[in-house]
Each structure stands twice: as C-alpha cells, then as structure tokens.
mmCIF file of C-alpha atoms in Angstrom:
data_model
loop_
_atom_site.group_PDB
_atom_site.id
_atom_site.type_symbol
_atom_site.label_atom_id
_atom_site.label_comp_id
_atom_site.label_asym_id
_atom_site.label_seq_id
_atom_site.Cartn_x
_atom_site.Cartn_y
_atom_site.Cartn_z
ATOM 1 C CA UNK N 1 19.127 -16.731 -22.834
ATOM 2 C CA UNK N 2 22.494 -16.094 -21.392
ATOM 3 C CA UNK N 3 23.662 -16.389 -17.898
ATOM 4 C CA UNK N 4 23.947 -11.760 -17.832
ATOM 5 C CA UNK N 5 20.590 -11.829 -19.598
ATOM 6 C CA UNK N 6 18.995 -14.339 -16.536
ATOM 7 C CA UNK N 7 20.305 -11.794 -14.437
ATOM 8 C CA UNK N 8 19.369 -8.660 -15.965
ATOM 9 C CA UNK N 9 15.344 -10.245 -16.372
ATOM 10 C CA UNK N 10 15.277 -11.253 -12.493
ATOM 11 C CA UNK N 11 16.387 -7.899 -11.495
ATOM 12 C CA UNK N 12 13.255 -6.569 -13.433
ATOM 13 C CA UNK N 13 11.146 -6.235 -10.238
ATOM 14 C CA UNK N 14 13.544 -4.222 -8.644
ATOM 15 C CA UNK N 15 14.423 -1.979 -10.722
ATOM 16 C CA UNK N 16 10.207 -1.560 -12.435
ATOM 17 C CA UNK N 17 9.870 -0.547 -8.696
ATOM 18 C CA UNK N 18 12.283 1.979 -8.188
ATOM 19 C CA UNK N 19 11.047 3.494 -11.497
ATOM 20 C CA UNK N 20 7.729 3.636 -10.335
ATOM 21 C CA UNK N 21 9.426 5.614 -7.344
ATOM 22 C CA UNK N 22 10.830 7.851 -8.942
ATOM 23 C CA UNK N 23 8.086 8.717 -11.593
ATOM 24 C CA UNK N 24 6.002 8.878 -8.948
ATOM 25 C CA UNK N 25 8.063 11.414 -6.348
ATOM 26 C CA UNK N 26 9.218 13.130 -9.890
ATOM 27 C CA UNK N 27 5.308 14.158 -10.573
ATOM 28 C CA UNK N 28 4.408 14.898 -7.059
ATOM 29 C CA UNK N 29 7.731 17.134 -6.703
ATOM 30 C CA UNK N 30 6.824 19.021 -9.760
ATOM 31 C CA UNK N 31 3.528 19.549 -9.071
ATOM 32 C CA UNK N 32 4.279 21.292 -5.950
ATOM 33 C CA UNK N 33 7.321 23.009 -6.919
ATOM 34 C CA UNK N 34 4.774 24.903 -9.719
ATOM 35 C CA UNK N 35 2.237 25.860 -7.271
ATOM 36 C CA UNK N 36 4.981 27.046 -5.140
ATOM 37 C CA UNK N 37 6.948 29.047 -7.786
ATOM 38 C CA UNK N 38 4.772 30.065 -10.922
ATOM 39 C CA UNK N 39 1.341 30.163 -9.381
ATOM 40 C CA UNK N 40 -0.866 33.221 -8.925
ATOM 41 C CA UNK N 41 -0.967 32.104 -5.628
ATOM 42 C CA UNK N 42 2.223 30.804 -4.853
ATOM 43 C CA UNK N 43 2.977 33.172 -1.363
ATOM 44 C CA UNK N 44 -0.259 31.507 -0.135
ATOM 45 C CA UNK N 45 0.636 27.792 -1.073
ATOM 46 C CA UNK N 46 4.091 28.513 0.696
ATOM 47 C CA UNK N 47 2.536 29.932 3.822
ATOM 48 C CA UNK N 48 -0.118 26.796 3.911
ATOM 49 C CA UNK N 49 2.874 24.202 2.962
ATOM 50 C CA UNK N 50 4.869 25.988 5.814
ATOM 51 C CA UNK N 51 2.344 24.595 8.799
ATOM 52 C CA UNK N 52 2.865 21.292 10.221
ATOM 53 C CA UNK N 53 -0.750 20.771 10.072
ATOM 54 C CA UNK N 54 -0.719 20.754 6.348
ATOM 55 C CA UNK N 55 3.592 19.490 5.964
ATOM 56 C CA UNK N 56 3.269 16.328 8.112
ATOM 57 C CA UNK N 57 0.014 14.282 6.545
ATOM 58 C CA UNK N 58 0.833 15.710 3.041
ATOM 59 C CA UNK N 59 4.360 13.965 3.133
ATOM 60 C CA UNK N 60 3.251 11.131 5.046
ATOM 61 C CA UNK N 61 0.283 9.909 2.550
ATOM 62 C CA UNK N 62 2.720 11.469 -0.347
ATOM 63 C CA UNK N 63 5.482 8.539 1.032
ATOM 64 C CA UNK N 64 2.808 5.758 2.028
ATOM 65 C CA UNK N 65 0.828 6.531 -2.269
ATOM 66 C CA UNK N 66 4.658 6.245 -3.575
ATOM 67 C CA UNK N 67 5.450 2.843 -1.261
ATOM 68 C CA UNK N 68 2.032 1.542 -2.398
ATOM 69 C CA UNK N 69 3.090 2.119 -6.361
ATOM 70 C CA UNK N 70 6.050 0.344 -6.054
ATOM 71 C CA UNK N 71 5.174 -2.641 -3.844
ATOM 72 C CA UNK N 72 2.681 -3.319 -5.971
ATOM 73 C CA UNK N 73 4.817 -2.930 -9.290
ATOM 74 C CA UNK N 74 7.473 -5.357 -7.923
ATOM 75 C CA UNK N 75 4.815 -7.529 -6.594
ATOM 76 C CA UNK N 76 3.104 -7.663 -9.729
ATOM 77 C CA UNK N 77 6.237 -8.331 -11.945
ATOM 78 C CA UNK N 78 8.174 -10.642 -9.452
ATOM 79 C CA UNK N 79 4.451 -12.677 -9.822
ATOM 80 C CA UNK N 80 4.919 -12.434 -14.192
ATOM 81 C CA UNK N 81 8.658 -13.436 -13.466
ATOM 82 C CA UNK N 82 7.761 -16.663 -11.246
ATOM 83 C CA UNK N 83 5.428 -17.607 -13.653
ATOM 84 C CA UNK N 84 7.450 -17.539 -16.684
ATOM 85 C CA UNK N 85 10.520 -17.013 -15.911
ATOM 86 C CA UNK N 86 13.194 -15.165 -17.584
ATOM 87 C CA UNK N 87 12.628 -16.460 -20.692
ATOM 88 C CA UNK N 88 8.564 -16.051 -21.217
ATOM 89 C CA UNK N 89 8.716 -13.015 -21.112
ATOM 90 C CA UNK N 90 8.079 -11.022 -24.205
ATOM 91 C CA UNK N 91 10.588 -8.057 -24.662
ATOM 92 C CA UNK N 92 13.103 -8.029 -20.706
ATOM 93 C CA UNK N 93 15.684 -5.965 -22.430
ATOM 94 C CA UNK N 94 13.062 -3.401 -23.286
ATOM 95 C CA UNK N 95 10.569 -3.670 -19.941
ATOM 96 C CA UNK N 96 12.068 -0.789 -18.121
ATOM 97 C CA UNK N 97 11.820 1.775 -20.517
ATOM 98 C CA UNK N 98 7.914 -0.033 -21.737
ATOM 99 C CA UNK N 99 6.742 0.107 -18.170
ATOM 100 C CA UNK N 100 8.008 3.383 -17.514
ATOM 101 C CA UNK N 101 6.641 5.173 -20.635
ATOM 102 C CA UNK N 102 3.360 3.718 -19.804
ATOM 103 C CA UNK N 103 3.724 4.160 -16.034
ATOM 104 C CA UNK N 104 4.217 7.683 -16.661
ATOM 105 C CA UNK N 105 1.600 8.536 -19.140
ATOM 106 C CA UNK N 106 -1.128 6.731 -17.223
ATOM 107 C CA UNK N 107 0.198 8.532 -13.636
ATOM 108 C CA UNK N 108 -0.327 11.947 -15.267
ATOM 109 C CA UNK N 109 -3.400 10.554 -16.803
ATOM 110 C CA UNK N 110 -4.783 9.955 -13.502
ATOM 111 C CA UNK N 111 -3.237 13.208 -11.812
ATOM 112 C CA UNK N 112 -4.394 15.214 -14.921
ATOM 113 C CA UNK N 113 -7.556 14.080 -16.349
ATOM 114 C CA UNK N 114 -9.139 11.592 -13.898
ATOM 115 C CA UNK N 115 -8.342 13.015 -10.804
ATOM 116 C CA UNK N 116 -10.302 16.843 -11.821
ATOM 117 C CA UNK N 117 -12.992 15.116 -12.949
ATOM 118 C CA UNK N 118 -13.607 12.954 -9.614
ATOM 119 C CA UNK N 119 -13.109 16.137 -7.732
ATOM 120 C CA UNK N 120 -15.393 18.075 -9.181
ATOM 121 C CA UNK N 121 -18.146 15.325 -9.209
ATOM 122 C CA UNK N 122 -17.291 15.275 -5.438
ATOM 123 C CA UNK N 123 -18.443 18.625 -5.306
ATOM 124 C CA UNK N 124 -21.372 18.496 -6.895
ATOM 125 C CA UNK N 125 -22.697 15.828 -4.742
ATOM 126 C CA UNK N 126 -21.499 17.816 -1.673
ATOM 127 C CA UNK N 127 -23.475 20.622 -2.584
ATOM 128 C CA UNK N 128 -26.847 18.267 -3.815
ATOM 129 C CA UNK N 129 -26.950 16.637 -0.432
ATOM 130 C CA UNK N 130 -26.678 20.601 1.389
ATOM 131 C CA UNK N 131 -22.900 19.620 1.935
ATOM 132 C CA UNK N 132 -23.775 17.102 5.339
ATOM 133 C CA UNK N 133 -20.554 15.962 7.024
ATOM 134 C CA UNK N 134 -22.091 12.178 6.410
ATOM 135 C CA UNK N 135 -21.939 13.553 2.550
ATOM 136 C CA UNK N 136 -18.251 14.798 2.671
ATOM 137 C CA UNK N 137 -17.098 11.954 4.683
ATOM 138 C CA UNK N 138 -18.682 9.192 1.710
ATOM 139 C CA UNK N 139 -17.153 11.662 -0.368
ATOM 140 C CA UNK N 140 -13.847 11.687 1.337
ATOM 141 C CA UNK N 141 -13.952 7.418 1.661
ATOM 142 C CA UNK N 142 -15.149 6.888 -1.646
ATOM 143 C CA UNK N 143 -12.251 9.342 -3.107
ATOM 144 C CA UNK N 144 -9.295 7.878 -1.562
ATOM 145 C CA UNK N 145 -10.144 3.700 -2.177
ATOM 146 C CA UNK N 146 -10.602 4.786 -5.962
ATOM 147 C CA UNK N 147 -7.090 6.442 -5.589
ATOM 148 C CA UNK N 148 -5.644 3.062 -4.126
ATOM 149 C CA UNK N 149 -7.601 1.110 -6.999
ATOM 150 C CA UNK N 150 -6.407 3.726 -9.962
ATOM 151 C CA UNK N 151 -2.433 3.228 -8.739
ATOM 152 C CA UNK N 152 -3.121 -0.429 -8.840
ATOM 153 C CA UNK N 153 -4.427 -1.118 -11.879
ATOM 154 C CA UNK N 154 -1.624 1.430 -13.551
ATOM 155 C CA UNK N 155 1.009 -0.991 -11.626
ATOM 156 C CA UNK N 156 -0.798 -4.275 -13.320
ATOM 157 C CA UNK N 157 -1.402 -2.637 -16.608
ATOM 158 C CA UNK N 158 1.987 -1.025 -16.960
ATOM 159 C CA UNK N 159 3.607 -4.517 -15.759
ATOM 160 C CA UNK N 160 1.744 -6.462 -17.951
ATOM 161 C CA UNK N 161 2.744 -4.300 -21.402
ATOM 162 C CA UNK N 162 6.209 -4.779 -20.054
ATOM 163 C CA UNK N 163 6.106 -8.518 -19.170
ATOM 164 C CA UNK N 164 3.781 -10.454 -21.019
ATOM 165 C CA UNK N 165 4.649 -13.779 -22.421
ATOM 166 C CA UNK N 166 5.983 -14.686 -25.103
ATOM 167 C CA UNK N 167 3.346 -15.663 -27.628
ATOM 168 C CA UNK N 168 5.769 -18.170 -28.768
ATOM 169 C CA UNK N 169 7.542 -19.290 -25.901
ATOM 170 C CA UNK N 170 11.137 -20.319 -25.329
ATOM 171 C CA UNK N 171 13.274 -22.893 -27.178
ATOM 172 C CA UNK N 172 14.339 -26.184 -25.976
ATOM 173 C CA UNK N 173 17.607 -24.850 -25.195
ATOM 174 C CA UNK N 174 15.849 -22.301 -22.446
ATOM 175 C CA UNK N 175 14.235 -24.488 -20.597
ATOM 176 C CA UNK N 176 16.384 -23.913 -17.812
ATOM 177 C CA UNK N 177 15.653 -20.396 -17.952
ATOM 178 C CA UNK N 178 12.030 -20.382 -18.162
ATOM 179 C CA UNK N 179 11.516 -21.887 -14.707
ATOM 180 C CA UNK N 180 10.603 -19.827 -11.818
ATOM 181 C CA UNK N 181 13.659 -17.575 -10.341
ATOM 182 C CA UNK N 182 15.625 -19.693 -7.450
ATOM 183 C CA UNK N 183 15.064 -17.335 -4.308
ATOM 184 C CA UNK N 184 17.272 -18.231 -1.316
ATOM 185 C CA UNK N 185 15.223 -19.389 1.954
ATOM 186 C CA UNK N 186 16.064 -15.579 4.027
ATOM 187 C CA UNK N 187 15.763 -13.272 0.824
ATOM 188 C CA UNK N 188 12.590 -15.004 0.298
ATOM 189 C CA UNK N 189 11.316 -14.580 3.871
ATOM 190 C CA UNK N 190 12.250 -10.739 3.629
ATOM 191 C CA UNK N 191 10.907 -9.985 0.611
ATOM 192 C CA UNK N 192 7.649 -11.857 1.861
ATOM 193 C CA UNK N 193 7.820 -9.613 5.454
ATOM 194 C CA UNK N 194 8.228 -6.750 3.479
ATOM 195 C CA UNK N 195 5.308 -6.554 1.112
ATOM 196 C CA UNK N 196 3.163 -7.722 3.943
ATOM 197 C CA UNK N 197 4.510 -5.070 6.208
ATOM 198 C CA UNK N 198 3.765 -2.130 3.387
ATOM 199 C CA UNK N 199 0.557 -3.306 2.747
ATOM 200 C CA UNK N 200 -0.884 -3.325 6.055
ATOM 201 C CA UNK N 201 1.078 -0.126 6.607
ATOM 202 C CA UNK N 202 -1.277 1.426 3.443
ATOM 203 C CA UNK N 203 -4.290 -0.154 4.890
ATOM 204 C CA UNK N 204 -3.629 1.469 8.158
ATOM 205 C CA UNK N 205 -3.093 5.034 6.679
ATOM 206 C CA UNK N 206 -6.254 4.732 4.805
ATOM 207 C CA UNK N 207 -8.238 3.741 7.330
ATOM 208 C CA UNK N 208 -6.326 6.527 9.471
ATOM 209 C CA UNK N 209 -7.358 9.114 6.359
ATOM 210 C CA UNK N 210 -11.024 7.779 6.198
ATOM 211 C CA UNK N 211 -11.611 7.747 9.933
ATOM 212 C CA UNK N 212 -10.571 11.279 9.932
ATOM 213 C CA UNK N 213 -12.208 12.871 7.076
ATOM 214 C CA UNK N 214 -15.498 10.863 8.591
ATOM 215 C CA UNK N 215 -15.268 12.538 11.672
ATOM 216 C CA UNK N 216 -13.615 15.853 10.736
ATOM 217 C CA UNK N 217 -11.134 18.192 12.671
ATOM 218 C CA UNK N 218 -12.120 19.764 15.913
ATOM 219 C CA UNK N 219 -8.915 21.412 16.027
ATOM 220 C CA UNK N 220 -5.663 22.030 14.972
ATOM 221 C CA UNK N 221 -3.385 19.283 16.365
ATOM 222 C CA UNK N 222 0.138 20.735 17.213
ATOM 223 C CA UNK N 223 3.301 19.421 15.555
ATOM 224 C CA UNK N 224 3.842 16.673 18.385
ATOM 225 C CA UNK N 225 0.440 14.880 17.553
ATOM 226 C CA UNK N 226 0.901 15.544 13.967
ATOM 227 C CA UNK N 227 4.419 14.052 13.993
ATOM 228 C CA UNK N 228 3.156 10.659 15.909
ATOM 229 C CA UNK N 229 0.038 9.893 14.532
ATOM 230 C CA UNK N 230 1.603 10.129 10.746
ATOM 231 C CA UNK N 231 5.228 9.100 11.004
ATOM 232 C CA UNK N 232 5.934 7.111 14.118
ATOM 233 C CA UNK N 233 3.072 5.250 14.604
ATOM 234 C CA UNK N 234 3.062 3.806 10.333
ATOM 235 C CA UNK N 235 6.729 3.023 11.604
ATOM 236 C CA UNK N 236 6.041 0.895 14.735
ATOM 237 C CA UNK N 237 3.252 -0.639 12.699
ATOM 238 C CA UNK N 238 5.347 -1.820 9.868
ATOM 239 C CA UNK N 239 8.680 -2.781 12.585
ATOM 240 C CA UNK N 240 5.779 -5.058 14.053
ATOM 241 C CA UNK N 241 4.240 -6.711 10.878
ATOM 242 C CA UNK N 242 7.216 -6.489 9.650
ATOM 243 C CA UNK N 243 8.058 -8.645 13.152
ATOM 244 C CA UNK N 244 5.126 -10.972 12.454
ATOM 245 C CA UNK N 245 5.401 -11.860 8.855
ATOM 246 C CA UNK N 246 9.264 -12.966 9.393
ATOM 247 C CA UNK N 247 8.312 -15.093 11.735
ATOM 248 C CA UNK N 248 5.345 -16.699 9.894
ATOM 249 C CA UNK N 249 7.744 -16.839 6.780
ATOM 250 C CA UNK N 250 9.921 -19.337 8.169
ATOM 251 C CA UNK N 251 8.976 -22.237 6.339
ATOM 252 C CA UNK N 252 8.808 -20.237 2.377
ATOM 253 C CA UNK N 253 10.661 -21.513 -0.365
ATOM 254 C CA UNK N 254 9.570 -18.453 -2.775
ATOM 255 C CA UNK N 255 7.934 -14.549 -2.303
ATOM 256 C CA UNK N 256 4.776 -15.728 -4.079
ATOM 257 C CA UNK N 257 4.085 -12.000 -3.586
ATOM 258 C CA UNK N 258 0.827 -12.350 -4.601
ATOM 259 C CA UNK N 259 -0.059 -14.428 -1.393
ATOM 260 C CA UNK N 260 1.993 -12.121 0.774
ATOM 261 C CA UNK N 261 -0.386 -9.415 -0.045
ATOM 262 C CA UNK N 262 -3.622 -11.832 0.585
ATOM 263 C CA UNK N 263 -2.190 -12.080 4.370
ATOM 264 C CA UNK N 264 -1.538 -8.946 4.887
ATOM 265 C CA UNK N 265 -4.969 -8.284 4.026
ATOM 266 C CA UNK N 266 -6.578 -11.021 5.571
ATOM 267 C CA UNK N 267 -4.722 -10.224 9.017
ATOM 268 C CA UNK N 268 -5.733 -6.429 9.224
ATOM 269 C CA UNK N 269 -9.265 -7.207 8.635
ATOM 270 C CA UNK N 270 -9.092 -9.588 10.925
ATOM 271 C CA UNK N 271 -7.574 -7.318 13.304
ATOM 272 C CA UNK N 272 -10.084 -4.771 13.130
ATOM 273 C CA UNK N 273 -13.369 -6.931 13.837
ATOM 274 C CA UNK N 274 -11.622 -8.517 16.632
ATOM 275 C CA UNK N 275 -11.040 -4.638 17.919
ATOM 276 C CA UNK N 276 -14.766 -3.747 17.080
ATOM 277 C CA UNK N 277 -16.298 -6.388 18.726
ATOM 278 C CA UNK N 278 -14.160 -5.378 22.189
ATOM 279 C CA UNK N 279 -15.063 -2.512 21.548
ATOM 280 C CA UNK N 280 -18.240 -2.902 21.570
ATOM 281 C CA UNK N 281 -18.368 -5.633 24.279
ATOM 282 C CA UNK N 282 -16.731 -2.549 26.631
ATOM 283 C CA UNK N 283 -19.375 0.221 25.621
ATOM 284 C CA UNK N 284 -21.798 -2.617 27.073
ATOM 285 C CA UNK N 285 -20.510 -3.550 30.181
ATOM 286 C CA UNK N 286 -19.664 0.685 30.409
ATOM 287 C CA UNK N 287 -23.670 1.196 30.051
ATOM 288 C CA UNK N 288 -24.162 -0.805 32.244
ATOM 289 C CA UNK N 289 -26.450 0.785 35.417
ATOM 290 C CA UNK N 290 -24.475 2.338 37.732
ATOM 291 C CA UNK N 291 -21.525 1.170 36.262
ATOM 292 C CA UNK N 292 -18.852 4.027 36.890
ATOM 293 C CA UNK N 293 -15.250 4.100 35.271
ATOM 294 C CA UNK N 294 -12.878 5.948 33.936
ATOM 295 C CA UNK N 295 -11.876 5.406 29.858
ATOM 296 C CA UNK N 296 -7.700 5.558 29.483
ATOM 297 C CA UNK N 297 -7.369 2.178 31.305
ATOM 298 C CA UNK N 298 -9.652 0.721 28.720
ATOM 299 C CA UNK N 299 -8.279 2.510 25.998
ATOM 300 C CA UNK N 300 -4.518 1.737 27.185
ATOM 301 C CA UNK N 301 -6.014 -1.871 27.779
ATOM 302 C CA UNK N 302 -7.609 -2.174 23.846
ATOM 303 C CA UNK N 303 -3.871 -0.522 22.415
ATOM 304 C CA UNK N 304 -1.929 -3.071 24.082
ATOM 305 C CA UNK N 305 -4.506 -6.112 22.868
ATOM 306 C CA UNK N 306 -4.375 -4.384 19.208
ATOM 307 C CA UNK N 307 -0.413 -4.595 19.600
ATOM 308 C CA UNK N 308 -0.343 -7.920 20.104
ATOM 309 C CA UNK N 309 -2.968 -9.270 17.650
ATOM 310 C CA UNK N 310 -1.521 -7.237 14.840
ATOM 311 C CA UNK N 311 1.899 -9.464 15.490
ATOM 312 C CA UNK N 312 0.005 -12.784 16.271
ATOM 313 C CA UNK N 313 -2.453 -12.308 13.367
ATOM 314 C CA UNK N 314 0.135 -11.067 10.430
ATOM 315 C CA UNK N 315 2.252 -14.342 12.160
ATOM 316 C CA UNK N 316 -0.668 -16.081 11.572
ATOM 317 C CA UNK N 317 -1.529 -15.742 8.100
ATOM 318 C CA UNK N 318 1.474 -16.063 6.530
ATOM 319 C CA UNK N 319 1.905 -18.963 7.800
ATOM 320 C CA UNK N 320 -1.169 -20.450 7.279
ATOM 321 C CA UNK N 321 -1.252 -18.942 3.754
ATOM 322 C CA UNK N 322 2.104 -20.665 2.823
ATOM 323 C CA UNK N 323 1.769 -23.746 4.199
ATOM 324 C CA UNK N 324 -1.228 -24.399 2.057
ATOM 325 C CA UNK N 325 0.656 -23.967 -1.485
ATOM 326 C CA UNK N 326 3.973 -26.203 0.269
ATOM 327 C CA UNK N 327 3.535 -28.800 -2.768
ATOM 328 C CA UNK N 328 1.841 -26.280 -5.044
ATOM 329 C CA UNK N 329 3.569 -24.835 -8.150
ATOM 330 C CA UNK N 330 4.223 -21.048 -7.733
ATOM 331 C CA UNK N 331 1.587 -19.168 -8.343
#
C-alpha cells in the first residue's frame, strides 16, 4: 500500500462515523418532515412537535441514538483497523460506500419493518396484562435496550462487510502497513475520554428514559425542567467523564476502543450500586423511630457523592483497564 492509501484506510473510522451520522439524522429528519407535511394529520403532529414537553426529550434521545451509532461505528472499525491494519483489510477504497449501503438498508430495516412489529407486540401484551403501569413500564424497558442492541449490531455488521480481512493477507512488501495504526500519546487519550464519555452519557439517558416510563408522568414539566434534565445535565455528565477518563488515560499508548467502552460500563454500574446501597442505608436510618428530618439535605448530600464517584470511578477504570493490557498486543 502507498503512503495516501495508509492514510486514506486510517481515516476509515472517522469518516464510517460521520456516515453513520448523517444516515442516521437523514432518516430521522425525513421521517418527521413527512408526518409534518404530507400526513393526514400533519396540523396535529405540528401542534404536538410545537410543545417543549414533546421538542426537548424527542431531540435529546434523537442526538444521544445518533451519538450512540457513530461511537460505536468508529469504535468498532478503529478496533478492525488496530487489528489488521491498513493493509488486512479486504476492500478500504470501497468501505465507505459498503458500510453505508448496508448501514442504510439495515437502519430503515429496523425503522421500517422491525420497529412496527415490536410496537405492536408491545401492545398486545399491554392490553393481555389489563394495560398495568408495571406492564407498560417492562414494556417501555424492554423496548428501548432492544433499540440500543438493534443500532449495535447494525454498527458491527455494517463494519464488518466493510472491513473484514483479507482472506489472503498482505505481501511481504506491506508488512509495514499491516501493523496497528501509530496513535500519538494525547490523540490517543482523547479519543479514549471520548468514547468513554458518550457511552456513559447513553447509559445515563437510558436509564433516565427507563426510570421515567417506569414511573410515569404526574405532570407536565415546564420548559425549564425539560431543558435541564435532557440537555444540561447529559452535558455536565459527559464534561465530567469526559474529566475522569483523561485523567485515567494518562498512561495509553493506543484507543483500544473496545476497552474504553468496557470502563465506561464498568464505572456506571459501579456508580449506581454504590448510589443504591446509600440509598438505601438513608431510608434506614430515616425509618428509624422517631427519627425526624427533612429530605433535600440528603438528596443535595447523595448528588454531590454521585458527582464525585462518577469522576473517581470513570478515573478509575480506565486506568485500571489499561494498565492491565501495558505489554499486551492491541486488542
């Protein structure tokens, strides 16, 4: 391979992920630009797209699905690239237009086909179980992780058509350029705070989503609420993991993206069973008899701690993570 060519196949993961982007945003755009436009309903849709209550989570989970898609399309093909390097891989002049074809035609797949079919399966158990909230709310959780798992396996499947090795592998004269892709020491500690500060950013948003369709809406938040819960706070949370997973990066020689995702993982759960079990150690000394208190000091109290542990912990696991594959090969 020439020195261009090199070039061209290690800006693959870049450039599969802003394609995913854009396919993505393209669909979503469309979609809602029909119901808007050439629906029999379309004044409706543009009175219930006009509320904030509807507006604000609908672009927030619309820009947290898209971020998902492509972190885990450049994850997924800067992993095939470290592996094989520039020249394993089957067909790099061709990738972008493979993945995208497929990318697209397996989005609308999902969108079209898949996506009816789960809903209206929803229903029906809904209306089998006398439509409980406990019913919806399964509903609701089970819907949304098989929306997460769907985008991921398009990512992997449309990277992998688009990547795959060679079946005959390079020639003696590319040996060079079928070793992993140099990374310098700070791109490689961005790109490793970044995909760990998406991912928990995802996680939080579903959790956010599931919590709420679990418990339901008592009322109509105003714009102010609406505008914190599902912009600013996903913001602060990825400035902060973002934070933590720089500073655990220190010591990374490549993105090994695949591990970046493993810690940002590993820290959230581990953030949230450390918050559930203070949790539940303050609802026990609350009950206590004749124990009386107020709750916002405890609640300001358990914000604070989950500040701070979401730094420490995302701090923690990268580093712990890639210290353990120091003298490893890349994964």
């Amino acid at each position: 391979m020439t020195t261009s060519s090199i070039e061209r196949a290690q800006r693959l993961p870049k450039d599969l992920a802003l394609i995913a982007l854009a396919i993505q945003a393209g669909i979503a755009v469309a979609g809602i630009g029909a119901q808007l436009i050439w629906s029999p309903y379309a004044e409706d849709m543009r009175r219930v797209y006009a509320t904030a209550q509807t507006l604000v989570p609908m672009l927030s989970s619309a820009f947290v699905n898209w971020a998902f898609a492509a972190l885990l399309t450049w994850c997924f093909a800067r992993h095939a690239l470290d592996r094989h390097g520039p020249a394993g891989l089957a067909r790099p002049a061709g990738a972008r237009g493979i993945f995208g074809v497929v990318f697209l035609l397996l989005v609308l797949a999902q969108g079209y086909v898949l996506a009816p079919l789960v809903h209206q399966a929803a229903l029906s158990y809904i209306q089998n179980t006398a439509g409980s909230m406990a019913a919806a709310g399964f509903v609701f959780a089970l819907s949304s992780v098989l929306q997460l798992v769907l985008v991921a396996l398009i990512a992997w499947f449309a990277c992998w058509l688009a990547l795959r090795r060679r079946s005959g592998g390079g020639s003696d004269g590319d040996v060079n350029a079928s070793a992993p892709a140099a990374s310098s020491s700070s791109s490689s500690r961005a790109a490793i705070a970044w995909v760990v500060g998406v991912f928990f950013v995802c996680l939080q948003m579903l959790m956010s989503s599931l919590f709420q369709g679990w418990i339901g809406m008592q009322q109509a938040p105003g714009a102010g609420p609406l505008v914190l819960g599902w912009i600013v706070v996903p913001l602060v949370v990825l400035a902060l993991t973002f934070w933590g997973a720089w500073m655990g990066a220190r010591e990374a020689a490549q993105p090994r993206p695949l591990r970046a995702i493993a810690a940002s993982a590993l820290a959230f759960v581990l953030l949230q069973l450390v918050c559930i079990a203070i949790a539940i150690a303050w609802m026990l000394w609350v009950l206590r008899p004749g124990h009386v208190g107020n709750i916002v000091g405890p609640a300001v109290g358990l914000a604070v701690i989950y500040v701070v542990l979401m730094v420490m912990l995302t701090r923690s696991t990268v580093g712990w993570l890639y210290r353990r594959v120091q003298a490893a090969p890349a994964q």
